[in-house]
Amino acid sequence: DADVTQTPRNRITKTGKRIMLECSQTKGHDRMYWYRQDPGLGLRLIYYSFDVKDINKGEISDGYSVSRQAQAKFSLSLESAIPNQTALYFCATSDRDRPIHGYTFGSGTRLTVV
Amino acid sequence: QKEVEQNSGPLSVPEGAIASLNCTYSDRGSQSFFWYRQYSGKSPELIMFIYSNGDKEDGRFTAQLNKASQYVSLLIRDSQPSDSATYLCAVRYNNNDMRFGAGTRLTVKP
């Protein structure tokens, strides 16, 4: 099983619909992140959480919300999806005590908003 | 503004050659530096990290860091077709904020 699991892998949704992307991890890491990736723009941080009671906005949080249900689970919601939220979304984790180990990424969710 | 800049490429090298990938960053309050490899449609995977000035070698990969000039580079020796991917530079700042460059697409031709 993957260390960081994202569901669904692919999703097509209509404009205005609410959608949730889920992430779970078995690495025991305390820190979790949501990124989106667009061609030519690289990875941009949406939200991050350093523990269950800690939620922080990233550089592009408008239109998104998150929930850290447990140390191992971090979900991303699009309250009312719009076409420019079409992107590849990645969840990532890291260990506070091993910052030089970088991030571990999930396999990604390809979201298309029509 | 915390910027991480990379040449988007594509960078094309013949098999067996040295591929040189470069990255510059804008904020001097940077602690550590990472290179990720991302195959098309896949997630990024960490291949190198460096936090001290100078070179760090791991197999065919060498990361180079020059904090005074604010650049970090990745050299891939004896490039193989399987090295064809997009390489992302990432910079971690003092507040643990990590910023990624847009990536350089590398193609190694047999």
CSV table of C-alpha atoms in Angstrom, one decimal:
chain,number,residue,atom,x,y,z
A,1,ASP,CA,0.0,0.0,0.0
A,2,ALA,CA,1.1,3.5,-0.8
A,3,ASP,CA,2.4,5.6,2.1
A,4,VAL,CA,0.2,8.6,1.1
A,5,THR,CA,-3.1,7.7,-0.6
A,6,GLN,CA,-5.3,10.1,-2.4
A,7,THR,CA,-8.9,9.5,-3.5
A,8,PRO,CA,-10.3,9.8,-6.1
A,9,ARG,CA,-7.5,9.5,-8.7
A,10,ASN,CA,-9.6,11.2,-11.3
A,11,ARG,CA,-12.8,13.3,-11.1
A,12,ILE,CA,-14.9,15.2,-13.5
A,13,THR,CA,-17.4,17.5,-11.9
A,14,LYS,CA,-19.7,20.3,-12.9
A,15,THR,CA,-19.4,24.0,-12.2
A,16,GLY,CA,-21.0,24.9,-8.8
A,17,LYS,CA,-20.8,21.4,-7.3
A,18,ARG,CA,-19.1,20.7,-4.0
A,19,ILE,CA,-16.3,18.2,-4.1
A,20,MET,CA,-14.0,16.7,-1.5
A,21,LEU,CA,-10.6,15.2,-2.2
A,22,GLU,CA,-9.2,12.9,0.5
A,23,CYS,CA,-5.8,12.1,1.7
A,24,SER,CA,-4.6,9.5,4.2
A,25,GLN,CA,-1.1,8.5,5.2
A,26,THR,CA,0.6,5.7,7.0
A,27,LYS,CA,4.0,7.4,7.5
A,28,GLY,CA,3.2,8.8,10.9
A,29,HIS,CA,4.1,12.3,9.8
A,30,ASP,CA,2.6,15.2,11.7
A,31,ARG,CA,2.6,17.6,8.8
A,32,MET,CA,0.3,17.5,5.8
A,33,TYR,CA,-0.1,19.7,2.8
A,34,TRP,CA,-2.3,20.3,-0.2
A,35,TYR,CA,-0.9,21.5,-3.5
A,36,ARG,CA,-2.2,22.1,-6.9
A,37,GLN,CA,-0.1,21.8,-10.1
A,38,ASP,CA,-0.8,23.6,-13.3
A,39,PRO,CA,1.3,23.5,-16.5
A,40,GLY,CA,4.0,26.2,-16.3
A,41,LEU,CA,3.2,27.2,-12.8
A,42,GLY,CA,4.6,24.4,-10.8
A,43,LEU,CA,3.3,23.4,-7.4
A,44,ARG,CA,1.4,26.0,-5.4
A,45,LEU,CA,0.4,25.5,-1.8
A,46,ILE,CA,-3.3,25.7,-0.9
A,47,TYR,CA,-3.4,24.7,2.8
A,48,TYR,CA,-1.2,23.0,5.3
A,49,SER,CA,-1.5,21.6,8.7
A,50,PHE,CA,1.2,20.9,11.3
A,51,ASP,CA,-1.0,18.9,13.6
A,52,VAL,CA,-4.7,18.0,14.1
A,53,LYS,CA,-5.6,21.4,15.6
A,54,ASP,CA,-3.4,23.5,13.3
A,55,ILE,CA,-4.7,24.7,9.9
A,56,ASN,CA,-2.9,27.3,7.8
A,57,LYS,CA,-3.7,29.0,4.5
A,58,GLY,CA,-1.2,28.7,1.7
A,59,GLU,CA,-0.6,31.1,-1.2
A,60,ILE,CA,-3.8,30.2,-3.1
A,61,SER,CA,-6.5,29.2,-0.5
A,62,ASP,CA,-9.4,31.2,-1.9
A,63,GLY,CA,-12.2,28.8,-3.0
A,64,TYR,CA,-10.9,25.9,-0.9
A,65,SER,CA,-11.3,24.6,2.6
A,66,VAL,CA,-9.7,21.8,4.5
A,67,SER,CA,-10.3,19.5,7.4
A,68,ARG,CA,-7.7,17.6,9.4
A,69,GLN,CA,-9.9,14.8,10.8
A,70,ALA,CA,-7.0,12.9,12.4
A,71,GLN,CA,-3.2,12.9,12.2
A,72,ALA,CA,-3.4,10.6,9.3
A,73,LYS,CA,-6.2,12.3,7.3
A,74,PHE,CA,-6.4,15.6,5.6
A,75,SER,CA,-9.2,16.5,3.2
A,76,LEU,CA,-9.6,19.3,0.7
A,77,SER,CA,-13.0,20.7,-0.3
A,78,LEU,CA,-14.0,22.9,-3.2
A,79,GLU,CA,-17.3,24.4,-2.0
A,80,SER,CA,-18.4,25.5,-5.4
A,81,ALA,CA,-16.2,24.3,-8.1
A,82,ILE,CA,-15.2,26.5,-11.0
A,83,PRO,CA,-13.4,25.7,-14.3
A,84,ASN,CA,-10.1,27.4,-13.3
A,85,GLN,CA,-9.8,24.9,-10.4
A,86,THR,CA,-9.2,22.2,-13.0
A,87,ALA,CA,-5.7,21.0,-12.1
A,88,LEU,CA,-3.7,18.1,-10.7
A,89,TYR,CA,-3.9,18.1,-6.9
A,90,PHE,CA,-1.3,16.6,-4.6
A,91,CYS,CA,-1.3,15.8,-1.0
A,92,ALA,CA,2.1,15.7,0.8
A,93,THR,CA,3.4,14.9,4.2
A,94,SER,CA,6.5,15.6,6.1
A,95,ASP,CA,8.1,14.9,9.5
A,96,ARG,CA,8.7,17.8,11.8
A,97,ASP,CA,11.7,16.0,13.3
A,98,ARG,CA,13.3,15.2,9.9
A,99,PRO,CA,12.9,18.4,7.8
A,100,ILE,CA,15.7,17.5,5.5
A,101,HIS,CA,13.8,14.5,4.3
A,102,GLY,CA,11.6,16.7,2.3
A,103,TYR,CA,8.0,15.8,1.4
A,104,THR,CA,6.3,12.5,0.5
A,105,PHE,CA,3.7,13.0,-2.1
A,106,GLY,CA,0.5,11.1,-2.9
A,107,SER,CA,-0.2,9.9,-6.4
A,108,GLY,CA,-2.4,12.9,-7.2
A,109,THR,CA,-6.0,13.6,-8.1
A,110,ARG,CA,-6.7,14.9,-11.5
A,111,LEU,CA,-9.7,17.2,-11.2
A,112,THR,CA,-11.6,18.5,-14.2
A,113,VAL,CA,-14.4,21.1,-13.7
A,114,VAL,CA,-16.7,21.5,-16.7
B,1,GLN,CA,8.3,37.6,-2.4
B,2,LYS,CA,9.7,34.2,-2.2
B,3,GLU,CA,10.5,33.2,-5.8
B,4,VAL,CA,12.1,30.0,-7.1
B,5,GLU,CA,13.0,30.3,-10.7
B,6,GLN,CA,13.9,27.5,-13.1
B,7,ASN,CA,14.4,27.4,-16.9
B,8,SER,CA,11.3,25.5,-18.1
B,9,GLY,CA,13.3,23.8,-20.9
B,10,PRO,CA,12.9,21.5,-22.6
B,11,LEU,CA,16.5,20.6,-22.1
B,12,SER,CA,17.7,17.9,-24.4
B,13,VAL,CA,20.9,15.9,-24.0
B,14,PRO,CA,22.3,12.8,-25.7
B,15,GLU,CA,22.5,9.6,-23.7
B,16,GLY,CA,25.7,9.4,-21.7
B,17,ALA,CA,26.1,13.2,-21.5
B,18,ILE,CA,26.0,15.4,-18.4
B,19,ALA,CA,22.7,17.2,-17.8
B,20,SER,CA,22.9,20.5,-15.9
B,21,LEU,CA,19.8,21.9,-14.3
B,22,ASN,CA,19.8,25.3,-12.6
B,23,CYS,CA,17.6,27.0,-10.0
B,24,THR,CA,17.8,30.5,-8.5
B,25,TYR,CA,15.9,31.7,-5.4
B,26,SER,CA,15.1,35.2,-4.2
B,27,ASP,CA,15.0,35.0,-0.4
B,28,ARG,CA,18.3,34.8,1.5
B,29,GLY,CA,16.4,33.3,4.5
B,30,SER,CA,16.5,29.9,2.9
B,31,GLN,CA,17.5,26.9,4.9
B,32,SER,CA,17.5,23.9,2.7
B,33,PHE,CA,17.2,22.9,-0.9
B,34,PHE,CA,15.7,20.0,-2.7
B,35,TRP,CA,15.5,18.4,-6.1
B,36,TYR,CA,12.5,16.3,-7.0
B,37,ARG,CA,12.0,14.3,-10.1
B,38,GLN,CA,8.5,14.0,-11.6
B,39,TYR,CA,7.6,11.7,-14.5
B,40,SER,CA,4.7,12.7,-16.6
B,41,GLY,CA,1.4,12.1,-14.8
B,42,LYS,CA,3.2,11.0,-11.6
B,43,SER,CA,3.9,12.5,-8.3
B,44,PRO,CA,7.2,14.2,-7.4
B,45,GLU,CA,9.8,12.1,-5.8
B,46,LEU,CA,12.8,13.4,-3.8
B,47,ILE,CA,16.2,12.7,-5.3
B,48,MET,CA,18.5,15.1,-3.6
B,49,PHE,CA,18.7,17.6,-0.8
B,50,ILE,CA,21.5,20.0,0.2
B,51,TYR,CA,21.8,22.6,2.9
B,52,SER,CA,25.5,23.6,3.0
B,53,ASN,CA,27.5,25.5,0.4
B,54,GLY,CA,29.4,23.2,-2.0
B,55,ASP,CA,28.7,20.0,-3.7
B,56,LYS,CA,26.8,16.9,-2.6
B,57,GLU,CA,27.1,13.7,-4.6
B,58,ASP,CA,24.8,10.7,-4.7
B,59,GLY,CA,25.5,8.2,-7.4
B,60,ARG,CA,25.2,9.9,-10.8
B,61,PHE,CA,23.6,13.0,-9.2
B,62,THR,CA,25.5,16.0,-7.8
B,63,ALA,CA,23.7,18.9,-6.2
B,64,GLN,CA,25.6,22.2,-6.0
B,65,LEU,CA,24.7,25.1,-3.7
B,66,ASN,CA,26.0,28.7,-3.7
B,67,LYS,CA,24.2,30.7,-1.1
B,68,ALA,CA,26.1,33.9,-1.9
B,69,SER,CA,24.8,33.8,-5.5
B,70,GLN,CA,21.5,32.3,-4.5
B,71,TYR,CA,21.6,29.4,-6.9
B,72,VAL,CA,21.4,25.6,-6.6
B,73,SER,CA,22.1,23.2,-9.5
B,74,LEU,CA,21.7,19.5,-10.2
B,75,LEU,CA,24.1,17.7,-12.4
B,76,ILE,CA,23.2,14.3,-13.8
B,77,ARG,CA,26.2,12.3,-15.1
B,78,ASP,CA,26.0,9.6,-17.7
B,79,SER,CA,22.4,10.6,-18.5
B,80,GLN,CA,20.0,7.8,-19.4
B,81,PRO,CA,16.7,7.8,-21.2
B,82,SER,CA,15.1,6.9,-17.9
B,83,ASP,CA,16.2,10.2,-16.6
B,84,SER,CA,13.8,12.0,-18.9
B,85,ALA,CA,11.4,13.8,-16.6
B,86,THR,CA,10.6,17.2,-15.1
B,87,TYR,CA,13.0,18.2,-12.3
B,88,LEU,CA,11.5,20.5,-9.6
B,89,CYS,CA,13.7,22.7,-7.4
B,90,ALA,CA,12.3,23.4,-4.0
B,91,VAL,CA,13.5,25.8,-1.3
B,92,ARG,CA,12.6,25.6,2.4
B,93,TYR,CA,12.6,28.9,4.2
B,94,ASN,CA,13.1,29.6,7.9
B,95,ASN,CA,9.4,29.4,8.7
B,96,ASN,CA,9.3,25.9,7.1
B,97,ASP,CA,7.5,27.3,4.1
B,98,MET,CA,8.5,25.3,1.1
B,99,ARG,CA,8.4,26.9,-2.4
B,100,PHE,CA,8.7,25.0,-5.6
B,101,GLY,CA,10.0,26.1,-9.0
B,102,ALA,CA,7.9,25.4,-12.1
B,103,GLY,CA,10.3,22.7,-13.1
B,104,THR,CA,12.7,22.0,-16.0
B,105,ARG,CA,11.7,19.3,-18.5
B,106,LEU,CA,14.7,17.1,-19.4
B,107,THR,CA,14.8,14.7,-22.4
B,108,VAL,CA,17.7,12.3,-22.8
B,109,LYS,CA,17.9,11.0,-26.3
B,110,PRO,CA,19.2,7.5,-27.0
